[in-house]
XYZ file of C-alpha atoms in Angstrom:
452
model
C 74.748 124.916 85.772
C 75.215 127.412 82.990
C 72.152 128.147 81.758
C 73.436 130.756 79.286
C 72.309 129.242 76.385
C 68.585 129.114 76.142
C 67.273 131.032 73.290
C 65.132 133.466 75.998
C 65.553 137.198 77.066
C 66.944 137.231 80.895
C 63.922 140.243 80.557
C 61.093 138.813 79.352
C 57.898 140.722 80.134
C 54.490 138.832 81.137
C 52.772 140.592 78.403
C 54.084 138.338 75.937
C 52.449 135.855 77.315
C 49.009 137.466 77.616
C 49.453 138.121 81.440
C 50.327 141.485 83.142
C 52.661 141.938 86.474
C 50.364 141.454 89.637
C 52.615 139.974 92.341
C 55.008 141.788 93.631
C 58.979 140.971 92.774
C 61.066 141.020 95.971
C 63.165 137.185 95.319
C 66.983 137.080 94.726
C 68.183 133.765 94.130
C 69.646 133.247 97.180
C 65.988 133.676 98.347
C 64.988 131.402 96.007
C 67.779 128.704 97.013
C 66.608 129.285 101.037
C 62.739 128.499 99.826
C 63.957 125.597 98.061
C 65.945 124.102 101.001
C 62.974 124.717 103.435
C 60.582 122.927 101.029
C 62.637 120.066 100.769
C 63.748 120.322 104.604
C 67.853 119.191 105.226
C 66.504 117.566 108.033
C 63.754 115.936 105.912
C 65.389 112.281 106.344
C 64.971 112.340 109.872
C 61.488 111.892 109.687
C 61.268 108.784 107.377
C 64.195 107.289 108.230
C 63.341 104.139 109.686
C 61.176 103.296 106.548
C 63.814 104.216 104.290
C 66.810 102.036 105.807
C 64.522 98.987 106.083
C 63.452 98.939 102.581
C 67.021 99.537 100.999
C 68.316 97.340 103.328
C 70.550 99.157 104.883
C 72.031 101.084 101.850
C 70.285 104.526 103.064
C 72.730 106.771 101.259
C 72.653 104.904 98.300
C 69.215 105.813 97.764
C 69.295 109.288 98.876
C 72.540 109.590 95.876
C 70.282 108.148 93.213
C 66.970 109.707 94.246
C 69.212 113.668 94.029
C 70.243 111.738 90.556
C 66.830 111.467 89.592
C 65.761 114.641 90.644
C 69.372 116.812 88.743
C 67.990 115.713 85.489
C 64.478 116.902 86.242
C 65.781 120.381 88.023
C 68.055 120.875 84.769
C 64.493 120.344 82.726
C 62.647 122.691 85.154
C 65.462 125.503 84.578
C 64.988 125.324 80.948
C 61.030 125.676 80.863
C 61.482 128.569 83.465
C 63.475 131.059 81.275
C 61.640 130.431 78.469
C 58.711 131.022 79.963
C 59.008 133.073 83.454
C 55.146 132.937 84.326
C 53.694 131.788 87.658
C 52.218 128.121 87.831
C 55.065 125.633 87.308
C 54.743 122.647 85.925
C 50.851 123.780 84.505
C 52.375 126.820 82.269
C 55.311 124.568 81.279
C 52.805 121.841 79.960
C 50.349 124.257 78.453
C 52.894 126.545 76.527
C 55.430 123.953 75.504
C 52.633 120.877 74.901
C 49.380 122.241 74.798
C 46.704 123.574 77.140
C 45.341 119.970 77.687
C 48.171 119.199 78.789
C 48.716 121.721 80.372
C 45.917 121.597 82.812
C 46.453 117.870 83.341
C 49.585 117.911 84.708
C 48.254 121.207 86.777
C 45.746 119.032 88.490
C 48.070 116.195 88.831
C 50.121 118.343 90.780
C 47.552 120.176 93.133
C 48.764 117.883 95.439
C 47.941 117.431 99.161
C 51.213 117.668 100.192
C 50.325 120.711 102.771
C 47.911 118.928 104.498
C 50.240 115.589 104.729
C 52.578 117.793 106.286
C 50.090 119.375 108.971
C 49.436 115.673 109.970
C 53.163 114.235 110.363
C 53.535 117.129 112.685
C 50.252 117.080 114.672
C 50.427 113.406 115.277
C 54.156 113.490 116.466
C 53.312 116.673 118.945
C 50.535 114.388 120.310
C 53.184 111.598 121.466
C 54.812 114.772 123.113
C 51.592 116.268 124.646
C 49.038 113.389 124.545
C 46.496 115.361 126.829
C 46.410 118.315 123.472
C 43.712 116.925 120.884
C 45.432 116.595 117.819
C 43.190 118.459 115.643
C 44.118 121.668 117.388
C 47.699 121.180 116.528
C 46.641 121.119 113.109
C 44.554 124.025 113.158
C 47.315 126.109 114.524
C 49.778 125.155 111.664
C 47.382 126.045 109.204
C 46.263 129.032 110.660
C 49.664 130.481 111.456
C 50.675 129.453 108.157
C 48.279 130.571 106.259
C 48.720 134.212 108.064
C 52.115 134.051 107.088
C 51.365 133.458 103.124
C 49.200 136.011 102.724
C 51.156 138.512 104.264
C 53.066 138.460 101.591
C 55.721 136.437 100.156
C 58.365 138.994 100.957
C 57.319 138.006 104.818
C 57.513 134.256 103.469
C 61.203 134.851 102.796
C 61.683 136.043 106.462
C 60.637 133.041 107.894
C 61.921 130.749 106.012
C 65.350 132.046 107.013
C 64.750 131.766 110.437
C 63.370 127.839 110.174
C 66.568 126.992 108.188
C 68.489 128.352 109.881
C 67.050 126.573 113.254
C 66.998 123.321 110.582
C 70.427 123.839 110.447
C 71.938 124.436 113.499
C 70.028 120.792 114.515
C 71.880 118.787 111.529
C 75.199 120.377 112.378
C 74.373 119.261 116.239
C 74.114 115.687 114.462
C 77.008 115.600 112.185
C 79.574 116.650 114.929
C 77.963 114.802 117.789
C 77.410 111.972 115.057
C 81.310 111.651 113.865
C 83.137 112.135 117.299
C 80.989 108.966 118.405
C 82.135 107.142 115.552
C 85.849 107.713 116.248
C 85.165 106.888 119.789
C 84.044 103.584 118.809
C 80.459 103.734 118.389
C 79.036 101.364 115.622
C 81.465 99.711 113.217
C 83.384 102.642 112.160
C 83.402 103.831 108.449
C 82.431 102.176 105.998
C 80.790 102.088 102.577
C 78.341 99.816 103.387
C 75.052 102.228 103.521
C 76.205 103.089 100.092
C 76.786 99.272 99.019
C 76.495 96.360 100.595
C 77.363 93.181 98.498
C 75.654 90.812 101.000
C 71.759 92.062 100.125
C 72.245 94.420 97.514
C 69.008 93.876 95.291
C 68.120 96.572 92.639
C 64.155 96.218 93.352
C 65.137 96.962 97.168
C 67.222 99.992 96.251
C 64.491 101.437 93.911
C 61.622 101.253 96.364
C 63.349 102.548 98.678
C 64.175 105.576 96.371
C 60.586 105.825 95.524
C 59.940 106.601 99.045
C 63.523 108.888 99.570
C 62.414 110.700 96.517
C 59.336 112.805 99.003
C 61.953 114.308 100.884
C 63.187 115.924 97.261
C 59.914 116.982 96.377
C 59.707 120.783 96.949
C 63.005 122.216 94.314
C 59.775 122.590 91.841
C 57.856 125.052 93.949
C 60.435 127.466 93.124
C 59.218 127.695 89.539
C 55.823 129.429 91.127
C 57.601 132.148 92.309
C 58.726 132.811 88.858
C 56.137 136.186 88.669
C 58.081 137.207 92.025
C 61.681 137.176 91.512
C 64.197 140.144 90.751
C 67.004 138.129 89.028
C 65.265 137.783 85.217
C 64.372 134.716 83.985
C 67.559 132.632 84.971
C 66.867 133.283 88.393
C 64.268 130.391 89.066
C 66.613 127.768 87.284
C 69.352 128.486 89.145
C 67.535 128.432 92.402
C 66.617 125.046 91.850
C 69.918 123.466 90.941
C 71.829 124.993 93.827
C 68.833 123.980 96.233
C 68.748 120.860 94.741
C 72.624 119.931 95.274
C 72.786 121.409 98.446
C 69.469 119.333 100.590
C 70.808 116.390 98.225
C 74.518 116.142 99.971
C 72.972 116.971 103.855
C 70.761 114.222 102.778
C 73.422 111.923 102.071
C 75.634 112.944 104.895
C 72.955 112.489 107.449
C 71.729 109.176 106.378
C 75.150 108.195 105.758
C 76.470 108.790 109.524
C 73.052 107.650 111.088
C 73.522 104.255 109.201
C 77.601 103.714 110.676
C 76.340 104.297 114.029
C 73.655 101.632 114.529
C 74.650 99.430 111.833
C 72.138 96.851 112.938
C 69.191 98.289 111.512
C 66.748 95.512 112.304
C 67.476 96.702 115.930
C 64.993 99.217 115.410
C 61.510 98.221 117.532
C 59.705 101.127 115.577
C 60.826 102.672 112.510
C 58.631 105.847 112.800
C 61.534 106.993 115.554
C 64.524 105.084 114.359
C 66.359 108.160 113.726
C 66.121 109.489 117.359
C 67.166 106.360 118.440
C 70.281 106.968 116.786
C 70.426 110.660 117.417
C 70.507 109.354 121.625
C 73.086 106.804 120.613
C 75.669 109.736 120.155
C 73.712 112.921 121.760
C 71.929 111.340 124.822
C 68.073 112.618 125.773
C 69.423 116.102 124.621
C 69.797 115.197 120.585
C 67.440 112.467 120.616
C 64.457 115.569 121.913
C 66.292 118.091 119.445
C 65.909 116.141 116.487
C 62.470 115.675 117.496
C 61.122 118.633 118.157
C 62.860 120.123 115.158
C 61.582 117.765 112.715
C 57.965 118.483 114.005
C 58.397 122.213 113.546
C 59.868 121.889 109.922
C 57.219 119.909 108.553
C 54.527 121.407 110.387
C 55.677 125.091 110.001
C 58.778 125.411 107.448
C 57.781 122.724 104.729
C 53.947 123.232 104.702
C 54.661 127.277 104.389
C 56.489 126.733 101.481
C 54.334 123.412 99.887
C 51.301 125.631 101.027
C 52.408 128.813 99.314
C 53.696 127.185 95.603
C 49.817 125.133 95.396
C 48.215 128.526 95.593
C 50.358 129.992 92.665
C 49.545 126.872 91.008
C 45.628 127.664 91.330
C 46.374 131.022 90.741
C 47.971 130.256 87.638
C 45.064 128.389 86.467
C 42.312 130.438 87.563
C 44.127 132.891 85.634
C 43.582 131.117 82.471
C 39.998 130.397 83.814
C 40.704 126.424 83.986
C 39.244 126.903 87.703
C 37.126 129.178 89.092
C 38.224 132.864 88.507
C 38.360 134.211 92.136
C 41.192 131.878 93.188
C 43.187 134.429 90.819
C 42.340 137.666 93.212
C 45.446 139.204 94.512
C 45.396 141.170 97.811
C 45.385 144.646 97.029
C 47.858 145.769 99.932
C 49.770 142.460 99.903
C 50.064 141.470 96.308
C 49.685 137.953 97.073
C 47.176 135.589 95.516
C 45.598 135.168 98.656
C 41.831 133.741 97.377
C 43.713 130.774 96.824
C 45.767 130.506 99.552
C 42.912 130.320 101.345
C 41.594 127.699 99.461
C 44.616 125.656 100.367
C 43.996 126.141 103.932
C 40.382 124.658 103.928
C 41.539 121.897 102.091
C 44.205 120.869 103.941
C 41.975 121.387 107.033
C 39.501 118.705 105.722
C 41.853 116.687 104.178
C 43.859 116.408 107.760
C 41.208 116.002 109.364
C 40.210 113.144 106.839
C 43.338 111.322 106.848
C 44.528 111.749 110.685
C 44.919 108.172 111.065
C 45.719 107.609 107.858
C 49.329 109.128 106.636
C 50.480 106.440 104.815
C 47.662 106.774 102.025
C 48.179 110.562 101.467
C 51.447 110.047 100.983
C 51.154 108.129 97.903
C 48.799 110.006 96.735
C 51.282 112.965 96.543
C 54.238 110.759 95.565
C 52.214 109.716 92.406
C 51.036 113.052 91.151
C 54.489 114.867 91.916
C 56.104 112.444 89.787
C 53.676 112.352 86.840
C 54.374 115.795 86.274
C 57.910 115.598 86.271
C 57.361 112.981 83.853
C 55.658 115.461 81.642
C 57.927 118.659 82.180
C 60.662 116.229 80.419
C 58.454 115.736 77.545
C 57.380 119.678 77.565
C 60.935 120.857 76.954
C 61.785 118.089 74.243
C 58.577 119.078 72.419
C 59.118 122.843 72.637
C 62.856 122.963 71.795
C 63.829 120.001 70.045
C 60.367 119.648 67.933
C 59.200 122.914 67.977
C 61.965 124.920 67.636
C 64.593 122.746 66.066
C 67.094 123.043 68.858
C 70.664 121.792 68.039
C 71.158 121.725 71.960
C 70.807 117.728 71.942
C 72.064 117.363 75.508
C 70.133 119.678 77.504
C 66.722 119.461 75.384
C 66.533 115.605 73.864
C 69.076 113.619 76.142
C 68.477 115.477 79.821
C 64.825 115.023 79.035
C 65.080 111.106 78.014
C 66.926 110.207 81.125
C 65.144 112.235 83.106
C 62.235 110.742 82.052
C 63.393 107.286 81.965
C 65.253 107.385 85.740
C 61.540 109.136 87.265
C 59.858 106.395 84.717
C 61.156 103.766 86.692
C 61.201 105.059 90.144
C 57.229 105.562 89.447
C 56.774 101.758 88.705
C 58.196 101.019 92.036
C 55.864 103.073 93.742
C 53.063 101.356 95.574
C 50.272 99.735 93.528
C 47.674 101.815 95.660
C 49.685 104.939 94.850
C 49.230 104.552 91.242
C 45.518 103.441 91.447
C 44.680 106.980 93.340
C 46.919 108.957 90.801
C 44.780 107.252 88.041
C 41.520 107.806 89.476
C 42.050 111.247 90.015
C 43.364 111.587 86.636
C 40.131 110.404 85.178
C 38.265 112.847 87.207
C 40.495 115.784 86.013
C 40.063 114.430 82.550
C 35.947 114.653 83.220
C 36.071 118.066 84.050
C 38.329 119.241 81.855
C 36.052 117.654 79.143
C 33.040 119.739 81.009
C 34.919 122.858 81.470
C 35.505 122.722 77.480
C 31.913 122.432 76.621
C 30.513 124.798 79.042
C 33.121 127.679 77.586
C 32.119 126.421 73.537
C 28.152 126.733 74.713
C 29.529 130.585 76.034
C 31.205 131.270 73.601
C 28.379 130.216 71.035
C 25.946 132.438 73.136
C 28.127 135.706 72.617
């Protein structure tokens, strides 16, 4: 995780890059690290679980191992793009300054995803099997607007409460992993084994990698980090090393969790619904008490924890590119008393209000449509840091700027194949339409600019 070497000032000012300082810097790294693990969520599998384990056939950790694979060699790409150039806007100022600007805004709009408002429904939906007599569109008008509060305030209030949900995150998985191992030296399930990590018996490659497709959501979130690039106090190695270290730590609680759950009802075709298969197993060891825990906490972490975060890196995203007027200049107005880019924070909120309400019943759908466009752009941020290293700059780093970026590229390559052939017919549609108004957008500004 040395990052030493990049050819980049730990100091580099914004001005180089034609922007000036508007949000305010208050992130360490460890601040950094805590926003990562609450975008990702430790507790993340808990949610998915039953999905997951079917599909891989039982060999849950397995998945979960090569899915944090996947995802090292994409962090270790993100770290490089982020110290050489510490702007705001992630995988959109990556693209534009190591590609080009078309590319640039591309894989911006492939990445305004609608991962927010996904979240806001997992959570609404499960609160309503708790309180069926609550209409479920007011839970998801109170996430948004107490999360959307929350952003604006300012990021430095962000930080606050994103220790206090992992924290709570935490205290739940270490609940599990205790309760979870005593039961399994008191006899419950087969003991240990390595089966969730291989089983010879129906061990299929396909299996494995579909499964990872869908494992690979809960590690979507160590990229929002590189928003907060414009709001960190630890120079430009800060963001990279934020997203290793919150990268490897969510992977292994991912891994342990899924691991345990897996030893302790081995019989995974048991399961008469797979949307609560993990609280199944959380009552196996814990009684009422765990299986209500895990529960509740999984609804508050994706409803509060992991759509603050998601909700807060899309708006530096827009920000970023309403900054470079690729969308509509006011999304880049920062509060004057908060210094947060709160115009489009805003935005976020409406959309993931309509786009909740749009998809209530329909979960399944979003979620590829955010699986897709996350995974295009990590696609392209391996390309980006080939390009502007190893081409542009005639790097003699070969591992960390032409053979990081192939396997990256290759490993996220073929997890993308595997996705769902709906998921990639969205992704494509709405690259077309980005394409269209990117092609508008450029004529409008030539007929300005011939005006002048």
């Amino acid at each position: 995780m040395d990052l030493k070497h990049t050819p980049s000032s730990s100091n580099t000012n914004l001005d180089e890059f034609g922007y000036q300082q508007e949000l305010k810097r208050t992130l360490s790294v460890k601040d950094l690290v805590i926003y990562g693990l609450i975008f990702m969520v430790p507790i993340a599998p808990m949610g998915i679980y039953g999905a997951v384990i079917s599909v891989s056939q039982g060999m849950i950790a397995l998945t979960y191992a090569i899915g944090m694979l996947a995802m090292f060699f994409t962090a270790l790409s993100y770290g490089q793009m982020s110290q050489a150039f510490p702007v705001a806007g992630s995988v959109y100022a990556y693209a534009k300054l190591g590609i080009n600007k078309s590319i640039g805004f591309l894989s911006g709009w492939m990445i305004i995803s609608l991962s927010p408002a996904l979240l806001y429904i997992i959570a609404a939906n499960s609160l309503k099997s708790l309180l069926p007599t609550i209409p479920t569109w007011l839970w998801l008008v109170g996430f948004i607007a107490i999360n959307t509060l929350i952003n604006v305030g300012g990021i430095a209030f962000t930080a606050i409460a994103n220790r206090i949900f992992l924290i709570g995150e935490l205290i739940v998985l270490a609940f599990f992993i205790i309760l979870g191992s005593y039961g399994l030296m008191r006899g419950i399930g087969n003991g240990f084994t390595l089966k969730p990590f291989y089983d010879a018996s129906h061990f299929n490659l396909n299996f494995v990698m579909t499964a990872t497709s869908v494992a690979v959501l809960s590690f979507l979130g160590f990229d929002g980090i590189s928003t907060l690039a414009e709001e960190t106090t630890g120079g430009n190695q800060a963001v990279g090393k934020g997203i290793l270290w919150s990268l490897l730590i969510v992977g292994a609680l991912f891994i342990i969790q899924t691991y345990l759950a897996a030893l302790i009802v081995p019989n995974w075709h048991s399961f008469n619904d797979l949307n609560t298969a993990f609280y199944v197993v959380a009552g196996k060891v814990g009684g009422p008490f765990l299986t209500d825990l895990t529960t509740i906490a999984t609804i508050l972490s994706w409803g509060f924890a992991n759509a603050l975060a998601a909700q807060a890196a899309i708006s530096r995203i827009l920000f970023g590119m309403a900054r470079d007027h690729n969308l509509p200049h006011v999304l880049a107005r920062v509060h004057p008393r908060f210094k947060t880019p709160y115009m489009s924070t805003l935005l976020v909120a409406i959309i993931s209000l309509l786009v909740g309400l749009t998809f209530m019943n329909d979960s399944g759908t979003l979620s590829e449509i955010v699986n897709c466009g996350a995974l295009t752009a990590f696609l392209v941020i391996h390309i980006a840091v080939t390009n502007h290293f190893f081409i542009k700059q005639h790097s003699h780093d070969y591992w960390h700027h032409l053979i990081v970026p192939i396997i990256g590229f290759i490993i996220i390559g073929f997890v993308m194949i595997n996705l769902n052939v709906l998921a990639k017919e969205i992704g494509g549609i709405w690259l077309l339409i980005g394409i269209g108004y990117y092609l508008i957008l450029r004529v409008l500004q030539r007929n300005t600019e011939m005006n002048l």
